[in-house]
Amino acid sequence: MSSELSALPDSLNLTAIQTSQPSDMPVAKNIDISFFSHRGRKSTQLVGNAEERSFIKARREWMDFDFNEVIYVTSIDVYATGYEIYHELEMSYEDFLSKSVNSEKVRFDGAVFRFKLNRFVGGFGLRPSDSWFKDSKLTRIEVSGVEQKHFSEVTAIFHNLNKEKEKIEIYLNQYLERARVAEAKRHEVTAEIETLEAEIDSANAELSKLTAEVDGHSKDLESVKKQVAIAEAVKRNIDEQTQIAKNNNDVMAGNSEKLAIDISNKENKLRSLENDINLFPTEIAGYVTQGSKNVSLYWKLCAIPLVVIAVVTFRLFMNSEKILNYVYQENFSIVEFLISRVPYVAVSTVILAVCYTLLHRLITEIIGINRRRQDLFKVSIIATDISYASQTGLELSDADRYNLRTQTKMELLKEHLKQHISEEYIYSPKSSLVHKVSTIVASAIADDEKEATPGASPSQ
């Protein structure tokens, strides 16, 4: 039965015992000076001392401490200064139960001499050891224990111990019955455990087999993953090359579109230049271009007289207000002041006149250049309309077409420049100097083109 009781959980036994305790055991507390006799002694006043003036110098003499009644002392702590850890304090006491006189020594732990008694005593004595070359002092004594009035509670506990023992036995018998029932069920549970262990072994074998298969499939999966990674890398490479080719295609398409637009613009410009060359000489186009440059230059030159006129006018206006500062002065002569300002006004007038004249001439020249350009544009429009209208439906050679265009051009220019060319002038394409010069220029241009393109055919 003892083995079965020992198998019971400790928590159950403790719970049963704790619930059956009628009261708590007394607890040790601090024993103050009121429990001592001879409280007038200086040594007794060390009990619970907190004042430095009550310290006493340690001497190798016995100090007696007597209680008013027998007390169960658990510990005595003697606080001191000026000691080292090898110094000892001796204590003597009489055991109240055994009537024996005992003596103990303890060493200093750096702050206190600590005694553990756990005895019924009516008092005790202390004798410090000698401390050479140091000022050793005892500062405080603390005593812990249980008063005599609490012993009746302990006696009551012992009287009730038999009742508590019976209660504990009842609780233990209940747990013993439960243990016997549990022992009867243990065999059944053991058989079930063996069956379950056999099933677990079978399951472990099956698990090992499945684990081997999973390992094999894992290797296959790793191989497939590697192949997929390689395929994805190849696909990414192909996608990158496809994107690069697409970008190059887009760039080439854009370049082709730009080239087509550029070629179209150049063809239009070439057609316009060919028409201008056939209709007017290059010098006229240069004349128009130079006229535009001259207009831009004249406008820039106009800024100089404009700035000078603005500055001089502003100065005259601002200086005219200064006359008011002299009008209210004494002995002021307006005539003398005006005569003094005549040179300044004359110079300003001359500057304004010169700038105005220059500005007038520049603006007049700009208007004249613009008018002459407009006249040439009119001649160009009329010549173009007449030239293309007269060639509609006619199969003319390049020489005939050139001669007709040149004759139309000369007639219009003669009308436009009749103040420089006589009215009796008649264009003769075969004998005129213009025809000869144009023939020489055309042959020179053809020779230059052949030298620039040696591989081209004569028809080109």
Coordinates of C-alpha atoms in Angstrom, one line a residue, residues 270-455:
L270 CA 13.5 70.4 -106.2
R271 CA 10.4 70.9 -108.3
S272 CA 10.0 74.4 -107.0
L273 CA 13.7 75.1 -107.7
E274 CA 13.4 73.7 -111.2
N275 CA 10.5 75.9 -111.9
D276 CA 12.3 78.9 -110.5
I277 CA 15.4 78.1 -112.5
N278 CA 13.3 77.8 -115.7
L279 CA 11.3 80.9 -115.0
F280 CA 13.8 83.3 -113.3
P281 CA 17.6 83.3 -113.0
T282 CA 19.3 82.6 -109.7
E283 CA 20.3 86.2 -109.3
I284 CA 16.6 87.3 -109.0
A285 CA 16.1 84.8 -106.1
G286 CA 19.3 86.1 -104.6
Y287 CA 18.0 89.6 -105.0
V288 CA 14.8 88.7 -103.1
T289 CA 16.8 87.0 -100.3
Q290 CA 19.2 89.9 -100.0
G291 CA 16.3 92.2 -99.8
S292 CA 14.9 90.2 -96.8
K293 CA 18.3 90.5 -95.1
N294 CA 18.5 94.2 -95.8
V295 CA 15.0 94.7 -94.3
S296 CA 16.1 92.8 -91.1
L297 CA 19.3 94.9 -90.9
Y298 CA 17.4 98.2 -91.4
W299 CA 14.9 97.2 -88.6
K300 CA 17.8 96.6 -86.2
L301 CA 19.4 100.0 -87.2
C302 CA 16.0 101.7 -86.5
A303 CA 16.4 100.7 -82.9
I304 CA 19.3 103.1 -82.4
P305 CA 17.6 106.4 -83.3
L306 CA 14.4 105.2 -81.6
V307 CA 16.3 104.7 -78.3
V308 CA 18.1 108.1 -78.7
I309 CA 14.8 109.9 -79.4
A310 CA 13.2 108.3 -76.3
V311 CA 16.1 109.1 -74.0
V312 CA 16.4 112.8 -75.2
T313 CA 12.7 113.3 -75.0
F314 CA 12.5 111.9 -71.5
R315 CA 15.5 114.1 -70.4
L316 CA 13.8 117.2 -71.8
F317 CA 10.6 116.4 -70.1
M318 CA 12.2 115.7 -66.7
N319 CA 14.5 118.8 -66.9
S320 CA 11.5 121.1 -67.8
E321 CA 10.1 120.5 -64.3
K322 CA 13.2 122.0 -62.7
I323 CA 12.1 125.5 -63.8
L324 CA 9.5 125.4 -61.0
N325 CA 12.3 125.2 -58.4
Y326 CA 13.6 128.6 -59.6
V327 CA 10.4 130.4 -60.1
Y328 CA 9.7 130.9 -56.3
Q329 CA 13.3 132.1 -55.6
E330 CA 14.0 135.8 -55.0
N331 CA 15.8 137.8 -57.8
F332 CA 15.0 135.1 -60.3
S333 CA 15.0 136.2 -64.0
I334 CA 13.1 133.8 -66.3
V335 CA 14.7 135.4 -69.4
E336 CA 18.3 134.8 -68.2
F337 CA 17.3 131.2 -67.2
L338 CA 15.9 130.5 -70.7
I339 CA 18.9 132.1 -72.4
S340 CA 21.1 129.8 -70.3
R341 CA 19.2 126.8 -71.5
V342 CA 19.3 127.7 -75.2
P343 CA 22.5 125.7 -76.0
Y344 CA 21.1 122.6 -74.3
V345 CA 17.8 122.8 -76.2
A346 CA 19.6 123.5 -79.5
V347 CA 21.8 120.5 -79.2
S348 CA 18.8 118.3 -78.2
T349 CA 16.8 119.6 -81.1
V350 CA 19.7 118.8 -83.5
I351 CA 20.0 115.3 -82.1
L352 CA 16.2 114.7 -82.4
A353 CA 16.2 116.1 -86.0
V354 CA 19.1 113.9 -87.0
C355 CA 17.6 110.8 -85.4
Y356 CA 14.2 111.5 -86.9
T357 CA 15.7 112.0 -90.4
L358 CA 17.7 108.7 -90.1
L359 CA 14.7 106.8 -88.9
H360 CA 12.6 108.3 -91.7
R361 CA 15.1 107.2 -94.3
L362 CA 15.4 103.7 -92.9
I363 CA 11.7 103.2 -92.7
T364 CA 11.3 104.6 -96.3
E365 CA 13.9 102.2 -97.5
I366 CA 12.2 99.2 -95.8
I367 CA 8.9 100.1 -97.4
G368 CA 10.6 100.5 -100.8
I369 CA 12.3 97.0 -100.6
N370 CA 9.1 95.4 -99.5
R371 CA 7.2 97.0 -102.4
R372 CA 9.8 95.8 -105.0
R373 CA 9.6 92.3 -103.5
Q374 CA 5.9 92.3 -103.9
D375 CA 6.3 93.5 -107.6
L376 CA 8.6 90.6 -108.3
F377 CA 6.2 88.2 -106.6
K378 CA 3.4 89.5 -108.9
V379 CA 5.6 89.0 -112.0
S380 CA 6.5 85.4 -110.7
I381 CA 2.8 84.5 -110.3
I382 CA 1.8 85.9 -113.7
A383 CA 4.7 84.2 -115.4
T384 CA 4.0 80.9 -113.8
D385 CA 0.3 81.0 -114.8
I386 CA 1.0 82.0 -118.3
S387 CA 3.9 79.5 -118.8
Y388 CA 1.9 76.5 -117.6
A389 CA -1.3 77.6 -119.3
S390 CA 0.4 78.0 -122.6
Q391 CA 2.0 74.5 -122.5
T392 CA -1.3 72.6 -121.7
G393 CA -2.0 70.1 -124.5
L394 CA 1.2 70.8 -126.4
E395 CA 4.0 68.3 -126.9
L396 CA 7.1 70.6 -126.7
S397 CA 10.7 69.7 -126.3
D398 CA 12.7 71.0 -123.4
A399 CA 14.5 73.5 -125.6
D400 CA 11.2 74.9 -126.9
R401 CA 9.7 74.9 -123.4
Y402 CA 12.8 76.8 -122.1
N403 CA 12.7 79.3 -125.0
L404 CA 9.0 80.0 -124.5
R405 CA 9.5 80.4 -120.7
T406 CA 12.5 82.7 -121.2
Q407 CA 10.6 84.8 -123.7
T408 CA 7.7 85.1 -121.3
K409 CA 10.1 86.0 -118.5
M410 CA 11.9 88.7 -120.6
E411 CA 8.6 90.3 -121.7
L412 CA 7.4 90.6 -118.1
L413 CA 10.8 91.8 -116.8
K414 CA 10.9 94.3 -119.7
E415 CA 7.6 95.6 -118.6
H416 CA 8.7 95.7 -115.0
L417 CA 12.1 97.3 -115.7
K418 CA 11.1 99.4 -118.7
Q419 CA 12.8 102.4 -117.1
H420 CA 16.1 100.5 -117.5
I421 CA 15.5 98.7 -120.9
S422 CA 14.3 100.3 -124.1
E423 CA 10.9 99.4 -125.4
E424 CA 12.3 98.3 -128.8
Y425 CA 14.2 95.4 -127.3
I426 CA 13.1 92.0 -128.8
Y427 CA 14.2 88.6 -127.6
S428 CA 15.9 86.4 -130.2
P429 CA 16.7 83.0 -128.8
K430 CA 19.2 82.0 -131.5
S431 CA 21.2 85.2 -131.9
S432 CA 20.8 86.9 -128.6
L433 CA 23.6 87.0 -126.0
V434 CA 21.3 85.5 -123.4
H435 CA 20.7 82.4 -125.5
K436 CA 24.4 81.9 -126.0
V437 CA 25.2 82.4 -122.3
S438 CA 22.3 80.0 -121.3
T439 CA 23.6 77.4 -123.7
I440 CA 27.1 77.6 -122.3
V441 CA 25.8 77.4 -118.7
A442 CA 23.6 74.4 -119.5
S443 CA 26.6 72.5 -121.1
A444 CA 28.8 73.3 -118.1
I445 CA 26.2 72.0 -115.7
A446 CA 25.8 68.8 -117.7
D447 CA 29.6 68.3 -117.6
D448 CA 29.7 68.8 -113.9
E449 CA 26.9 66.2 -113.4
K450 CA 28.7 63.6 -115.5
E451 CA 31.9 64.1 -113.5
A452 CA 30.0 63.8 -110.2
T453 CA 28.2 60.6 -111.3
P454 CA 30.8 58.6 -113.4
G455 CA 28.6 55.4 -113.4

